[in-house]
């Protein structure tokens, strides 16, 4: 684009005058609005579980789940201080629920995912069904469904929350309600939705009107087993290793309308080829360890070293390469479904220059 128009006293006086009428000169603004390529404020960032866990447990002695409503430490991106977001479009947090606690029932238009980090056997109740949580499980709370969490086990339960809060905020479409009781009534046995919809089959005549997958819980064992079997064929994606997408069995789309969720395996010793895409991505390491080199648009690189239970973020259009020091499994999520629906999503593989589109 052309250079910034020069400032003159006449122009400055004019801008000031029209400002009082809620008018502004686009020619002064254009270069800051229509960019040649993304310039995200989001920074590459890593949260080591060994650092987060003690602080989360400290929160456990400072406030109850009931008083907090949700005892969550926000994973706040250092490029978005004070904005409660991990990327420009998504929220992430680490939630703790202690033995005997209940996080009271409520609902909101924001959709949530839970990715289970630590503990075993606590539950989240969604839409009249209790879902038991185990490490590595991906669990969904669809928009506007009642949900409460409870821990009837002996050990703390921790999970990663991912929500589309900034997306809902962009449209100013937030609604929320408290349920009149601490917990909602349960009408179906645990695992009912997985049994009905999660075996590659659907009940005859089943009609699903919601946009979210009817499966609330995707247990870790299934994608893990798939990845283990698939690796024998040695068909590696140079940028991702083996990467699977969680799907809504009703339409084959993403499991959630606003958040795409993925699980990938990279074998020990693999260094992935440089890759960038317009969907900033939150990764949660499950198995193995390694490092991810993230290179910004300015060419500056940051190395993020991760192991099990660590969370890290690759911002929009930042090239990144993973190096797996041991067989590694990563869960990840991004706003890719929204970008795809709006025709905005792009990716670039390898080192070639360009903007990903002819
Ligand atoms: C929420 O309702 C939950 O239900 C977790 O567990 C995290 C972050 C922001 C707003 C609402 C939950 C949340 C949240």
XYZ file of C-alpha atoms and ligand atoms in Angstrom, residues 69-72 74 84 91-93 95 103-104 106-108 110 112-114 124 141 147-149 159 161-163 165, ligand 1:
43
model
C -18.505 -20.804 40.609
C -15.661 -22.147 38.486
C -12.197 -22.390 40.055
C -10.200 -21.694 36.950
C -7.006 -18.284 33.095
C -8.867 -13.359 29.532
C -10.272 -18.697 26.047
C -8.233 -21.338 27.859
C -8.035 -22.079 31.570
C -9.881 -25.868 36.258
C -19.267 -26.598 40.622
C -22.904 -25.449 40.437
C -25.398 -23.056 34.902
C -25.616 -22.524 31.176
C -24.333 -19.952 28.720
C -20.404 -19.947 25.007
C -16.783 -25.268 26.157
C -14.407 -28.155 25.748
C -12.669 -29.958 28.582
C -19.361 -33.318 34.436
C -20.335 -28.710 26.826
C -23.714 -28.184 33.121
C -22.328 -28.839 36.580
C -19.209 -30.666 37.681
C -8.760 -30.196 33.265
C -11.025 -25.584 29.576
C -11.298 -24.180 26.054
C -14.141 -21.760 25.307
C -15.674 -16.561 24.722
C -17.323 -21.951 32.541
O -18.658 -21.920 32.672
C -16.615 -23.110 32.816
O -18.539 -24.436 33.131
C -15.244 -23.110 32.690
O -16.664 -25.245 33.753
C -14.562 -22.009 32.287
C -14.574 -19.700 31.621
C -15.236 -18.563 31.363
C -16.611 -18.501 31.459
C -17.316 -19.610 31.847
C -17.330 -24.350 33.266
C -15.253 -20.834 32.022
C -16.640 -20.800 32.138
